[in-house]
C-alpha cells in the first residue's frame, strides 16, 4: 500500500492597476496587443531602477493574513537568476530567505463537511515573466506585457493526501483570492497557476519519497487528474524496482499523461542573493493591523455560520458562499428581516434561474435584497401564489418598484376570499355534471381536475388551498355529511 503526498505551489497574479516595479498598466495578457504595456524597467534595459507597488504589497498582505500566516514586517527582495527568453533581466525579483509570511494554514472541507487544516509554508511576492509563444520552425514570439506583473507565490506544506484534497485546496484558495478581490481566478488566462509537487511512500514510512513537480495545468480537473496519474506512475516505478527521478513534468491534456520536461534544478542553481536595487521593505505594524481589520468574512467562516445558526443545509450553503457577492447579497436579505431558509431557497432557485436566463451576475440585480424579502412576505401571507411570486420577481428585473405595487399593477392578487371563489366553484361544478357524477361514484382523482378548472377560470389567481376546501365541501360524499 502506498500513500500519496502532495504540496502545492500556487502563483497568483495580483489585480493591480500597474506592474510590480514600474508604472506600466497591467493588461489582459490574452486580449491586449502584444508589447503595448512595456517600459525600460520591465523590458530589463540596463540602468533602470525598480520601485515597489504599494497596492501589490497590500493585496499580498491581505492574502497572507487570510491564510493565517505569520507576517514578517522586514521583507527583503531577492534575485532569482536564470536564463529564459521571456525573462529580459536574466533574473526575476522574488523573495527567498525572508518572505512576507510563513506558517499559515487553509481549512478544506470534505464532501461530508468535515474540515481539515492544510499548512501554508510561505507566501512571498515576486514578478511575472513575459510570455513566449512557439510558432514552429523553432521560432518563438515574445510578449512582455506580462513581464513585471505582480505575482504572489503561495506554497503549502506537503499535507495533502488525495486528488480530492488537492482539488478542494485549490478551489478554496481561489475562492479566498476572489473574496479578497486580488485575483480573478481565471486559470485559462493563466492568472492563477497551480503546480503540485507529488511523491509516494509505502504506508507507515516516515520519510518522504522523491517528488516530481507538475506544470501547465489549466484547470482544477486537470490538477486532480494529473495528481492521480502521477500517483499511479510513481507507484509503478517503485513496484518495478526503479527510482523516481526528481524532475519537472508537464501535463498532456489530450493524452492525459505527465511527461518529463526538465530535470529539476536545485535552489543553488538560481544563485539567489538580495536585490541590490531595492531597499528592505518594512511594513509598518499599523498597516498590517488595518489589513487585518478590513478582511471580509471568509468562505469557511460563512459556511459555518450558514449551516449552524442560520440552519441552512450544506449544499445550499456551499452555493451561497461560493462567490462573495452572492454571500453578501444573501446576508443583506437576512439582515433586512428575511428568514434565512426562505431567502436561500428563493435565491438559489427563482433568482438564480432568472439571472441565468438574463446572463447577469448577482451584482447586476437591479433591486435591493430587501425587495426580495418583501416579495417573500407577500407569498407567505397568501396574498399571491408561489407562481405569481416568480412572475413578480421577473417583473422586478424589468421595472423599478416595490413588489406590492407590481402585484397590484399585474393584478396578481391571489383570491383567497371564499365568498369570491364559491360562485366560480359552483359554476364549474354545474357546467360539468358528468365529472361530478364520476367523482361521486368514487373517481376521486378528478378533484385535481376541478381545481385546475377553477385555476383556469381565475387565471391562476385562486388560492389552491381555499379551492380545495370549497370543492370538498360541495362534493362531500353522501356518507360524509
Ligand atoms: P522548491 O520547489 O522551490 O524546492 P520546496 O522545497 O519548499 O520548494 O517545496 C515546494 C513544494 O513541494 C511545497 O509545496 C512542499 O510542500 C512540496 N514538497 C516538498 N517535498 C515534497 C515531497 N517529498 N512530496 C510532495 N511534496 C513535497
Ligand atoms: Mg518548486
Ligand atoms: Zn514597465
Tab-separated table of C-alpha atoms and ligand atoms in Angstrom:
chain	number	residue	atom	x	y	z
A	1	UNK	CA	0.000	0.000	0.000
A	2	UNK	CA	1.295	3.417	-0.939
A	3	UNK	CA	0.493	6.825	0.397
A	4	UNK	CA	0.261	9.882	-1.827
A	5	UNK	CA	1.935	13.095	-0.607
A	6	UNK	CA	1.238	16.421	-2.287
A	7	UNK	CA	2.327	20.001	-1.660
A	8	UNK	CA	1.019	22.804	-3.862
A	9	UNK	CA	2.814	25.832	-5.256
A	10	UNK	CA	0.317	28.412	-6.448
A	11	UNK	CA	1.190	31.514	-8.438
A	12	UNK	CA	-1.452	34.217	-8.451
A	13	UNK	CA	-1.172	37.426	-10.427
A	14	UNK	CA	-2.361	40.296	-8.270
A	15	UNK	CA	-5.104	42.562	-9.598
A	16	UNK	CA	-3.357	45.909	-9.551
A	17	UNK	CA	-3.603	48.838	-11.948
A	18	UNK	CA	0.140	48.906	-12.586
A	19	UNK	CA	3.025	46.453	-12.523
A	20	UNK	CA	5.124	45.378	-9.541
A	21	UNK	CA	8.179	47.569	-10.115
A	22	UNK	CA	7.200	50.069	-12.822
A	23	UNK	CA	4.267	52.241	-13.830
A	24	UNK	CA	3.142	50.133	-16.794
A	25	UNK	CA	-0.540	49.210	-16.851
A	26	UNK	CA	-1.463	45.614	-16.191
A	27	UNK	CA	-3.362	44.485	-19.299
A	28	UNK	CA	-5.266	41.324	-20.180
A	29	UNK	CA	-2.475	39.105	-21.432
A	30	UNK	CA	-4.773	37.264	-23.836
A	31	UNK	CA	-6.716	40.206	-25.305
A	32	UNK	CA	-4.171	43.025	-25.382
A	33	UNK	CA	-1.960	43.735	-28.366
A	34	UNK	CA	1.500	42.264	-27.553
A	35	UNK	CA	4.194	44.579	-26.186
A	36	UNK	CA	1.911	47.570	-25.695
A	37	UNK	CA	2.319	47.790	-21.914
A	38	UNK	CA	6.088	47.835	-21.528
A	39	UNK	CA	8.815	50.241	-20.459
A	40	UNK	CA	12.566	50.153	-19.906
A	41	UNK	CA	12.112	48.723	-16.387
A	42	UNK	CA	10.001	45.701	-17.314
A	43	UNK	CA	11.983	45.199	-20.518
A	44	UNK	CA	15.091	44.874	-18.357
A	45	UNK	CA	17.065	47.640	-20.041
A	46	UNK	CA	20.336	48.414	-18.261
A	47	UNK	CA	20.417	51.117	-15.612
A	48	UNK	CA	16.718	51.121	-14.827
A	49	UNK	CA	15.592	51.020	-11.194
A	50	UNK	CA	12.563	49.200	-9.782
A	51	UNK	CA	10.068	50.828	-7.396
A	52	UNK	CA	7.712	48.633	-5.344
A	53	UNK	CA	3.956	48.830	-5.965
A	54	UNK	CA	2.121	49.636	-2.723
A	55	UNK	CA	-1.161	48.093	-3.885
A	56	UNK	CA	0.591	44.807	-4.601
A	57	UNK	CA	2.003	44.728	-1.077
A	58	UNK	CA	-1.430	45.417	0.373
A	59	UNK	CA	-3.005	42.632	-1.679
A	60	UNK	CA	-0.222	40.230	-0.693
A	61	UNK	CA	-0.604	41.160	2.942
A	62	UNK	CA	-4.330	40.511	2.899
A	63	UNK	CA	-3.833	37.092	1.331
A	64	UNK	CA	-1.143	36.181	3.874
A	65	UNK	CA	-3.445	37.223	6.721
A	66	UNK	CA	-6.421	35.366	5.263
A	67	UNK	CA	-4.202	32.277	5.187
A	68	UNK	CA	-3.405	32.751	8.869
A	69	UNK	CA	0.277	33.338	8.160
A	70	UNK	CA	2.775	34.963	10.461
A	71	UNK	CA	3.648	38.257	8.792
A	72	UNK	CA	7.288	39.293	8.708
A	73	UNK	CA	7.376	43.081	8.593
A	74	UNK	CA	11.005	43.065	7.421
A	75	UNK	CA	10.955	41.983	3.782
A	76	UNK	CA	13.937	41.530	1.532
A	77	UNK	CA	13.622	41.000	-2.202
A	78	UNK	CA	15.979	38.528	-3.822
A	79	UNK	CA	17.237	37.950	-7.333
A	80	UNK	CA	16.460	34.559	-8.766
A	81	UNK	CA	18.755	34.231	-11.767
A	82	UNK	CA	18.128	32.033	-14.749
A	83	UNK	CA	18.153	32.371	-18.484
A	84	UNK	CA	14.984	32.260	-20.494
A	85	UNK	CA	13.984	34.473	-23.419
A	86	UNK	CA	10.856	35.728	-21.634
A	87	UNK	CA	12.971	36.973	-18.706
A	88	UNK	CA	14.758	40.020	-20.121
A	89	UNK	CA	16.687	40.980	-16.988
A	90	UNK	CA	18.139	37.479	-16.674
A	91	UNK	CA	16.704	37.336	-13.192
A	92	UNK	CA	13.321	37.559	-11.537
A	93	UNK	CA	12.848	39.734	-8.467
A	94	UNK	CA	11.391	37.437	-5.836
A	95	UNK	CA	11.704	36.740	-2.132
A	96	UNK	CA	13.758	33.923	-0.752
A	97	UNK	CA	15.114	33.788	2.779
A	98	UNK	CA	12.829	36.493	4.138
A	99	UNK	CA	9.361	36.014	2.642
A	100	UNK	CA	6.315	38.088	3.518
A	101	UNK	CA	4.725	35.347	5.597
A	102	UNK	CA	5.330	31.819	6.864
A	103	UNK	CA	3.464	29.205	8.842
A	104	UNK	CA	-0.207	29.677	7.953
A	105	UNK	CA	-3.000	27.264	7.176
A	106	UNK	CA	-6.028	26.849	4.978
A	107	UNK	CA	-9.048	24.777	6.002
A	108	UNK	CA	-10.526	22.449	3.386
A	109	UNK	CA	-13.789	20.560	3.717
A	110	UNK	CA	-14.532	17.063	2.568
A	111	UNK	CA	-17.845	16.268	0.830
A	112	UNK	CA	-19.412	15.426	4.201
A	113	UNK	CA	-18.491	18.835	5.590
A	114	UNK	CA	-15.675	17.692	7.890
A	115	UNK	CA	-12.785	20.094	7.780
A	116	UNK	CA	-9.000	19.737	7.862
A	117	UNK	CA	-6.195	22.283	8.028
A	118	UNK	CA	-3.519	22.274	5.355
A	119	UNK	CA	-0.295	24.011	6.342
A	120	UNK	CA	0.940	27.018	4.384
A	121	UNK	CA	4.733	27.059	4.279
A	122	UNK	CA	5.244	30.532	2.872
A	123	UNK	CA	3.681	33.415	0.975
A	124	UNK	CA	6.007	35.656	-0.973
A	125	UNK	CA	5.929	38.432	-3.536
A	126	UNK	CA	7.565	38.337	-6.935
A	127	UNK	CA	7.038	39.424	-10.526
A	128	UNK	CA	5.731	37.531	-13.524
A	129	UNK	CA	7.777	36.806	-16.643
A	130	UNK	CA	6.882	37.666	-20.219
A	131	UNK	CA	5.152	35.140	-22.435
A	132	UNK	CA	6.710	33.171	-25.244
A	133	UNK	CA	4.637	31.549	-27.945
A	134	UNK	CA	6.253	28.857	-30.049
A	135	UNK	CA	5.179	29.251	-33.654
A	136	UNK	CA	7.005	26.381	-35.302
A	137	UNK	CA	10.283	26.142	-37.294
A	138	UNK	CA	11.992	26.670	-33.946
A	139	UNK	CA	10.759	30.243	-33.818
A	140	UNK	CA	9.141	31.897	-30.814
A	141	UNK	CA	7.280	35.169	-30.352
A	142	UNK	CA	7.791	37.197	-27.207
A	143	UNK	CA	5.229	39.370	-25.470
A	144	UNK	CA	6.433	41.405	-22.499
A	145	UNK	CA	3.039	42.771	-21.419
A	146	UNK	CA	3.064	40.278	-18.564
A	147	UNK	CA	6.697	40.955	-17.643
A	148	UNK	CA	6.755	42.515	-14.186
A	149	UNK	CA	3.090	41.910	-13.312
A	150	UNK	CA	2.838	41.407	-9.530
A	151	UNK	CA	2.788	37.759	-8.620
A	152	UNK	CA	2.140	36.085	-5.308
A	153	UNK	CA	3.509	32.636	-4.609
A	154	UNK	CA	1.669	30.560	-2.036
A	155	UNK	CA	3.419	27.337	-1.037
A	156	UNK	CA	1.675	24.681	1.017
A	157	UNK	CA	3.215	22.098	3.295
A	158	UNK	CA	3.181	18.556	1.886
A	159	UNK	CA	-0.044	17.939	3.831
A	160	UNK	CA	-2.385	16.914	1.030
A	161	UNK	CA	-3.083	13.206	0.600
A	162	UNK	CA	-5.579	12.634	-2.211
A	163	UNK	CA	-6.543	14.158	-5.579
A	164	UNK	CA	-9.842	15.225	-3.979
A	165	UNK	CA	-7.997	17.121	-1.278
A	166	UNK	CA	-5.772	18.799	-3.841
A	167	UNK	CA	-8.877	19.836	-5.747
A	168	UNK	CA	-10.591	21.132	-2.605
A	169	UNK	CA	-7.494	23.092	-1.599
A	170	UNK	CA	-7.164	24.749	-4.995
A	171	UNK	CA	-10.866	25.614	-5.145
A	172	UNK	CA	-10.853	27.063	-1.648
A	173	UNK	CA	-7.692	29.065	-2.272
A	174	UNK	CA	-9.121	30.534	-5.471
A	175	UNK	CA	-12.317	31.364	-3.589
A	176	UNK	CA	-10.336	33.271	-0.968
A	177	UNK	CA	-8.346	35.181	-3.602
A	178	UNK	CA	-11.629	36.196	-5.216
A	179	UNK	CA	-13.192	37.134	-1.891
A	180	UNK	CA	-10.260	39.452	-1.318
A	181	UNK	CA	-10.594	40.882	-4.811
A	182	UNK	CA	-6.918	40.247	-5.557
A	183	UNK	CA	-7.205	37.717	-8.400
A	184	UNK	CA	-9.894	36.789	-10.929
A	185	UNK	CA	-9.152	33.076	-10.630
A	186	UNK	CA	-9.220	32.708	-14.398
A	187	UNK	CA	-6.997	29.665	-14.906
A	188	UNK	CA	-7.470	29.610	-18.673
A	189	UNK	CA	-5.869	33.025	-18.835
A	190	UNK	CA	-3.025	31.840	-16.669
A	191	UNK	CA	-3.564	34.420	-13.929
A	192	UNK	CA	-3.720	31.552	-11.436
A	193	UNK	CA	-1.272	28.692	-11.858
A	194	UNK	CA	-1.277	25.646	-9.683
A	195	UNK	CA	1.692	23.289	-9.564
A	196	UNK	CA	1.547	20.160	-7.452
A	197	UNK	CA	4.667	18.516	-6.026
A	198	UNK	CA	3.950	14.836	-5.764
A	199	UNK	CA	5.643	11.876	-4.140
A	200	UNK	CA	4.605	8.490	-2.835
A	201	UNK	CA	5.786	6.358	0.042
A	202	UNK	CA	4.930	2.978	1.489
A	203	UNK	CA	2.239	3.234	4.138
A	204	UNK	CA	3.880	3.655	7.525
A	205	UNK	CA	7.168	5.076	6.214
A	206	UNK	CA	8.246	8.279	7.938
A	207	UNK	CA	10.402	9.932	5.287
A	208	UNK	CA	9.027	11.307	2.054
A	209	UNK	CA	9.844	9.856	-1.321
A	210	UNK	CA	11.414	11.773	-4.206
A	211	UNK	CA	8.983	14.288	-5.666
A	212	UNK	CA	8.093	15.493	-9.108
A	213	UNK	CA	6.538	18.854	-9.899
A	214	UNK	CA	3.771	19.106	-12.497
A	215	UNK	CA	3.378	22.207	-14.629
A	216	UNK	CA	0.963	23.659	-17.201
A	217	UNK	CA	-2.276	22.514	-15.639
A	218	UNK	CA	-5.009	24.826	-16.816
A	219	UNK	CA	-7.973	23.611	-14.813
A	220	UNK	CA	-8.720	22.105	-11.423
A	221	UNK	CA	-9.903	18.933	-13.146
A	222	UNK	CA	-6.536	18.644	-14.853
A	223	UNK	CA	-4.881	19.206	-11.480
A	224	UNK	CA	-6.766	16.316	-9.901
A	225	UNK	CA	-6.303	14.069	-12.944
A	226	UNK	CA	-2.559	14.743	-13.171
A	227	UNK	CA	-2.176	14.055	-9.444
A	228	UNK	CA	-3.975	10.725	-9.785
A	229	UNK	CA	-1.913	9.818	-12.859
A	230	UNK	CA	1.354	10.708	-11.171
A	231	UNK	CA	0.467	8.537	-8.182
A	232	UNK	CA	-0.005	5.514	-10.420
A	233	UNK	CA	3.160	6.271	-12.393
A	234	UNK	CA	5.373	6.586	-9.327
A	235	UNK	CA	3.922	3.512	-7.655
A	236	UNK	CA	4.535	1.612	-10.902
A	237	UNK	CA	8.198	2.667	-10.903
A	238	UNK	CA	8.744	1.671	-7.277
A	239	UNK	CA	6.984	-1.641	-7.795
A	240	UNK	CA	9.298	-2.321	-10.729
A	241	UNK	CA	12.291	-1.558	-8.525
A	242	UNK	CA	13.082	1.700	-10.336
A	243	UNK	CA	13.695	5.047	-8.647
A	244	UNK	CA	11.501	8.121	-9.091
A	245	UNK	CA	13.552	10.908	-10.615
A	246	UNK	CA	13.235	14.424	-9.195
A	247	UNK	CA	12.079	16.442	-12.162
A	248	UNK	CA	9.557	18.875	-13.567
A	249	UNK	CA	6.892	17.187	-15.656
A	250	UNK	CA	4.281	18.592	-17.987
A	251	UNK	CA	0.640	17.509	-18.277
A	252	UNK	CA	-0.585	16.410	-21.683
A	253	UNK	CA	-4.292	17.227	-21.605
A	254	UNK	CA	-5.052	15.205	-24.740
A	255	UNK	CA	-3.245	12.015	-23.779
A	256	UNK	CA	-3.914	12.560	-20.085
A	257	UNK	CA	-0.380	11.688	-19.023
A	258	UNK	CA	2.547	13.547	-17.483
A	259	UNK	CA	5.886	13.707	-19.329
A	260	UNK	CA	9.419	14.798	-18.476
A	261	UNK	CA	10.040	18.489	-19.100
A	262	UNK	CA	13.313	19.109	-17.355
A	263	UNK	CA	15.333	17.501	-14.655
A	264	UNK	CA	14.780	19.535	-11.528
A	265	UNK	CA	17.159	22.345	-10.704
A	266	UNK	CA	18.281	22.906	-7.128
A	267	UNK	CA	17.923	26.229	-5.338
A	268	UNK	CA	21.643	26.931	-5.699
A	269	UNK	CA	21.258	26.880	-9.476
A	270	UNK	CA	19.271	30.119	-9.133
A	271	UNK	CA	22.116	31.927	-7.345
A	272	UNK	CA	19.696	33.763	-5.047
A	273	UNK	CA	21.063	36.939	-3.487
A	274	UNK	CA	19.485	40.079	-2.010
A	275	UNK	CA	18.249	42.505	-4.671
A	276	UNK	CA	20.686	45.440	-4.527
A	277	UNK	CA	18.354	47.845	-6.348
A	278	UNK	CA	15.637	47.686	-3.676
A	279	UNK	CA	15.917	48.603	-0.013
A	280	UNK	CA	14.447	46.231	2.577
A	281	UNK	CA	10.692	46.695	2.666
A	282	UNK	CA	9.488	47.273	6.204
A	283	UNK	CA	5.733	47.054	6.582
A	284	UNK	CA	4.520	49.205	9.490
A	285	UNK	CA	2.514	47.498	12.248
A	286	UNK	CA	-0.384	49.885	11.631
A	287	UNK	CA	-0.614	48.806	8.005
A	288	UNK	CA	-0.784	45.151	8.998
A	289	UNK	CA	-3.408	45.911	11.643
A	290	UNK	CA	-5.522	47.821	9.136
A	291	UNK	CA	-5.309	44.990	6.607
A	292	UNK	CA	-6.344	42.512	9.284
A	293	UNK	CA	-9.249	44.662	10.429
A	294	UNK	CA	-10.632	45.058	6.926
A	295	UNK	CA	-10.540	41.388	5.901
A	296	UNK	CA	-14.010	40.223	4.834
A	297	UNK	CA	-15.588	37.191	6.495
A	298	UNK	CA	-14.137	34.269	4.532
A	299	UNK	CA	-15.928	31.271	2.985
A	300	UNK	CA	-15.207	28.774	5.779
A	301	UNK	CA	-16.486	31.162	8.438
A	302	UNK	CA	-19.628	31.950	6.436
A	303	UNK	CA	-20.259	28.297	5.702
A	304	UNK	CA	-20.134	27.507	9.419
A	305	UNK	CA	-22.486	30.402	10.169
A	306	UNK	CA	-24.978	29.430	7.457
A	307	UNK	CA	-25.122	25.754	8.362
A	308	UNK	CA	-25.055	26.481	12.115
A	309	UNK	CA	-27.051	29.445	13.441
A	310	UNK	CA	-28.875	30.107	10.161
A	311	UNK	CA	-29.942	26.482	9.776
A	312	UNK	CA	-29.184	26.001	6.052
A	313	UNK	CA	-28.311	22.644	4.520
A	314	UNK	CA	-24.688	22.141	3.478
A	315	UNK	CA	-25.257	22.031	-0.325
A	316	UNK	CA	-27.320	25.221	-0.276
A	317	UNK	CA	-24.817	26.962	2.000
A	318	UNK	CA	-21.991	25.956	-0.345
A	319	UNK	CA	-23.754	27.511	-3.318
A	320	UNK	CA	-24.271	30.753	-1.409
A	321	UNK	CA	-20.723	31.142	-0.104
A	322	UNK	CA	-19.069	30.256	-3.386
A	323	UNK	CA	-18.928	33.870	-4.509
A	324	UNK	CA	-18.561	36.715	-2.086
A	325	UNK	CA	-21.075	38.948	-3.872
A	326	UNK	CA	-23.715	36.214	-3.608
A	327	UNK	CA	-22.984	35.644	0.072
A	328	UNK	CA	-23.135	39.391	0.709
A	329	UNK	CA	-26.476	39.637	-1.097
A	330	UNK	CA	-27.871	36.745	0.915
A	331	UNK	CA	-26.694	38.299	4.171
A	332	UNK	CA	-28.177	41.670	3.258
A	333	UNK	CA	-31.555	39.972	2.663
A	334	UNK	CA	-31.342	38.215	6.016
A	335	UNK	CA	-30.361	41.487	7.674
A	336	UNK	CA	-33.470	43.039	6.096
A	337	UNK	CA	-35.590	40.555	8.023
A	338	UNK	CA	-35.774	37.602	5.625
A	339	UNK	CA	-35.973	34.107	7.095
A	340	UNK	CA	-32.613	32.548	6.115
A	341	UNK	CA	-34.027	29.327	4.704
A	342	UNK	CA	-36.681	31.096	2.660
A	343	UNK	CA	-34.217	33.629	1.308
A	344	UNK	CA	-31.739	30.860	0.457
A	345	UNK	CA	-34.483	28.931	-1.286
A	346	UNK	CA	-35.696	31.898	-3.353
A	347	UNK	CA	-32.170	32.896	-4.248
A	348	UNK	CA	-30.829	29.504	-5.304
A	349	UNK	CA	-33.983	28.682	-7.270
A	350	UNK	CA	-36.002	31.564	-8.706
A	351	UNK	CA	-33.415	34.328	-8.509
A	352	UNK	CA	-30.536	32.266	-9.924
A	353	UNK	CA	-32.639	30.932	-12.780
A	354	UNK	CA	-33.718	34.476	-13.698
A	355	UNK	CA	-30.066	35.554	-13.561
A	356	UNK	CA	-29.073	32.645	-15.793
A	357	UNK	CA	-31.774	33.452	-18.327
A	358	UNK	CA	-30.610	37.049	-18.478
A	359	UNK	CA	-26.903	36.198	-18.270
A	360	UNK	CA	-26.495	38.538	-15.341
A	361	UNK	CA	-24.287	38.377	-12.280
A	362	UNK	CA	-25.595	38.926	-8.768
A	363	UNK	CA	-24.140	42.428	-8.627
A	364	UNK	CA	-26.306	43.309	-11.635
A	365	UNK	CA	-29.592	42.544	-9.883
A	366	UNK	CA	-31.448	45.838	-10.320
A	367	UNK	CA	-33.240	45.819	-6.951
A	368	UNK	CA	-32.001	45.699	-3.352
A	369	UNK	CA	-32.157	42.441	-1.342
A	370	UNK	CA	-34.892	43.824	0.938
A	371	UNK	CA	-37.297	43.756	-2.008
A	372	UNK	CA	-36.900	40.005	-2.292
A	373	UNK	CA	-37.746	39.839	1.398
A	374	UNK	CA	-40.874	41.940	0.802
A	375	UNK	CA	-41.881	39.617	-2.020
A	376	UNK	CA	-41.414	36.514	0.118
A	377	UNK	CA	-43.644	38.129	2.764
A	378	UNK	CA	-46.453	38.559	0.197
A	379	UNK	CA	-46.254	34.888	-0.732
A	380	UNK	CA	-46.089	33.889	2.913
A	381	UNK	CA	-49.182	35.907	3.758
A	382	UNK	CA	-51.044	34.110	0.970
A	383	UNK	CA	-51.606	37.357	-0.858
A	384	UNK	CA	-50.044	35.942	-4.004
A	385	UNK	CA	-49.318	32.373	-5.042
A	386	UNK	CA	-45.841	30.906	-5.308
A	387	UNK	CA	-46.142	31.047	-9.096
A	388	UNK	CA	-47.284	34.634	-9.092
A	389	UNK	CA	-44.304	35.350	-6.848
A	390	UNK	CA	-41.967	34.135	-9.568
A	391	UNK	CA	-43.705	36.401	-12.104
A	392	UNK	CA	-43.361	39.367	-9.788
A	393	UNK	CA	-39.663	38.609	-9.325
A	394	UNK	CA	-39.197	38.522	-13.093
A	395	UNK	CA	-41.031	41.840	-13.359
A	396	UNK	CA	-38.726	43.317	-10.725
A	397	UNK	CA	-35.897	42.881	-13.243
A	398	UNK	CA	-37.793	44.928	-15.815
A	399	UNK	CA	-39.222	47.800	-13.823
A	400	UNK	CA	-38.427	49.571	-10.621
A	401	UNK	CA	-40.981	49.334	-7.823
A	402	UNK	CA	-41.967	47.601	-4.649
A	403	UNK	CA	-43.322	44.047	-5.033
A	404	UNK	CA	-46.750	45.056	-3.637
A	405	UNK	CA	-47.097	47.713	-6.320
A	406	UNK	CA	-46.148	45.213	-9.036
A	407	UNK	CA	-48.707	42.739	-7.699
A	408	UNK	CA	-51.391	45.410	-7.907
A	409	UNK	CA	-50.327	46.526	-11.375
A	410	UNK	CA	-50.239	42.987	-12.777
A	411	UNK	CA	-53.471	42.080	-10.984
A	412	UNK	CA	-51.831	39.037	-9.428
A	413	UNK	CA	-53.561	39.264	-6.077
A	414	UNK	CA	-54.458	35.774	-5.078
A	415	UNK	CA	-58.128	35.152	-4.498
A	416	UNK	CA	-58.391	33.663	-1.028
A	417	UNK	CA	-61.766	35.092	-0.226
A	418	UNK	CA	-64.221	32.182	-0.075
A	419	UNK	CA	-67.170	34.390	-0.939
A	420	UNK	CA	-65.441	35.374	-4.137
A	421	UNK	CA	-64.399	31.831	-5.010
A	422	UNK	CA	-67.629	29.988	-4.151
A	423	UNK	CA	-69.636	31.184	-7.194
A	424	UNK	CA	-66.788	30.174	-9.509
A	425	UNK	CA	-66.543	26.710	-7.959
A	426	UNK	CA	-70.316	26.320	-8.226
A	427	UNK	CA	-70.306	27.333	-11.864
A	428	UNK	CA	-67.518	24.837	-12.725
A	429	UNK	CA	-69.439	22.036	-10.989
A	430	UNK	CA	-72.685	22.978	-12.712
A	431	UNK	CA	-71.009	23.017	-16.137
A	432	UNK	CA	-69.501	19.540	-15.653
A	433	UNK	CA	-72.218	17.193	-14.401
A	434	UNK	CA	-70.563	14.082	-15.868
A	435	UNK	CA	-67.350	14.697	-13.965
A	436	UNK	CA	-69.290	15.386	-10.797
A	437	UNK	CA	-71.120	12.102	-11.162
A	438	UNK	CA	-67.892	10.229	-11.795
A	439	UNK	CA	-66.290	11.858	-8.801
A	440	UNK	CA	-69.199	10.942	-6.563
A	441	UNK	CA	-69.014	7.389	-7.917
A	442	UNK	CA	-65.504	7.191	-6.488
A	443	UNK	CA	-63.158	8.687	-9.114
A	444	UNK	CA	-61.637	10.971	-6.508
A	445	UNK	CA	-58.657	11.745	-8.733
A	446	UNK	CA	-60.955	14.181	-10.552
A	447	UNK	CA	-60.622	16.585	-7.651
A	448	UNK	CA	-57.367	17.968	-9.078
A	449	UNK	CA	-59.112	18.414	-12.398
A	450	UNK	CA	-61.799	20.564	-10.755
A	451	UNK	CA	-59.132	22.611	-9.002
A	452	UNK	CA	-57.405	23.031	-12.346
A	453	UNK	CA	-60.640	24.330	-13.917
A	454	UNK	CA	-61.037	26.891	-11.166
A	455	UNK	CA	-57.415	27.981	-11.558
A	456	UNK	CA	-58.007	28.404	-15.277
A	457	UNK	CA	-61.136	30.425	-14.701
A	458	UNK	CA	-59.238	32.714	-12.338
A	459	UNK	CA	-56.080	32.864	-14.482
A	460	UNK	CA	-54.093	31.180	-11.724
A	461	UNK	CA	-55.066	33.630	-9.039
A	462	UNK	CA	-57.225	31.371	-6.899
A	463	UNK	CA	-55.676	30.229	-3.673
A	464	UNK	CA	-55.429	26.448	-4.245
A	465	UNK	CA	-55.964	25.577	-0.589
A	466	UNK	CA	-59.197	27.575	-0.482
A	467	UNK	CA	-60.421	25.989	-3.727
A	468	UNK	CA	-59.712	22.508	-2.404
A	469	UNK	CA	-61.695	23.209	0.706
A	470	UNK	CA	-64.662	24.549	-1.233
A	471	UNK	CA	-64.713	21.570	-3.581
A	472	UNK	CA	-64.549	19.189	-0.656
A	473	UNK	CA	-67.444	20.945	0.985
A	474	UNK	CA	-69.554	20.966	-2.202
A	475	UNK	CA	-68.843	17.381	-3.218
A	476	UNK	CA	-68.936	15.724	0.179
A	477	UNK	CA	-69.808	12.064	-0.263
A	478	UNK	CA	-73.290	11.285	0.917
A	479	UNK	CA	-71.923	9.338	3.849
A	480	UNK	CA	-69.538	12.123	4.755
A	481	UNK	CA	-72.279	14.549	5.556
B	1	LIG	P1	11.141	24.294	-4.186
B	1	LIG	O1	10.183	23.673	-5.142
B	1	LIG	O2	11.410	25.701	-4.533
B	1	LIG	O3	12.332	23.473	-3.925
B	1	LIG	P2	10.120	23.496	-1.566
B	1	LIG	O4	11.192	22.515	-1.362
B	1	LIG	O5	9.818	24.399	-0.405
B	1	LIG	O6	10.371	24.462	-2.797
B	1	LIG	O7	8.810	22.705	-1.902
B	1	LIG	C1	7.905	23.087	-2.830
B	1	LIG	C2	6.617	22.315	-2.606
B	1	LIG	O8	6.857	20.929	-2.616
B	1	LIG	C3	5.949	22.608	-1.295
B	1	LIG	O9	4.562	22.777	-1.550
B	1	LIG	C4	6.174	21.368	-0.480
B	1	LIG	O10	5.115	21.138	0.398
B	1	LIG	C5	6.238	20.309	-1.521
B	1	LIG	N1	7.040	19.146	-1.187
B	1	LIG	C6	8.280	19.131	-0.666
B	1	LIG	N2	8.725	17.868	-0.543
B	1	LIG	C7	7.752	17.066	-1.018
B	1	LIG	C8	7.602	15.652	-1.179
B	1	LIG	N3	8.571	14.805	-0.876
B	1	LIG	N4	6.458	15.193	-1.696
B	1	LIG	C9	5.476	16.030	-2.064
B	1	LIG	N5	5.555	17.363	-1.946
B	1	LIG	C10	6.673	17.885	-1.427
B	2	LIG	MG1	9.160	24.282	-6.774
B	3	LIG	ZN1	7.116	48.636	-17.317
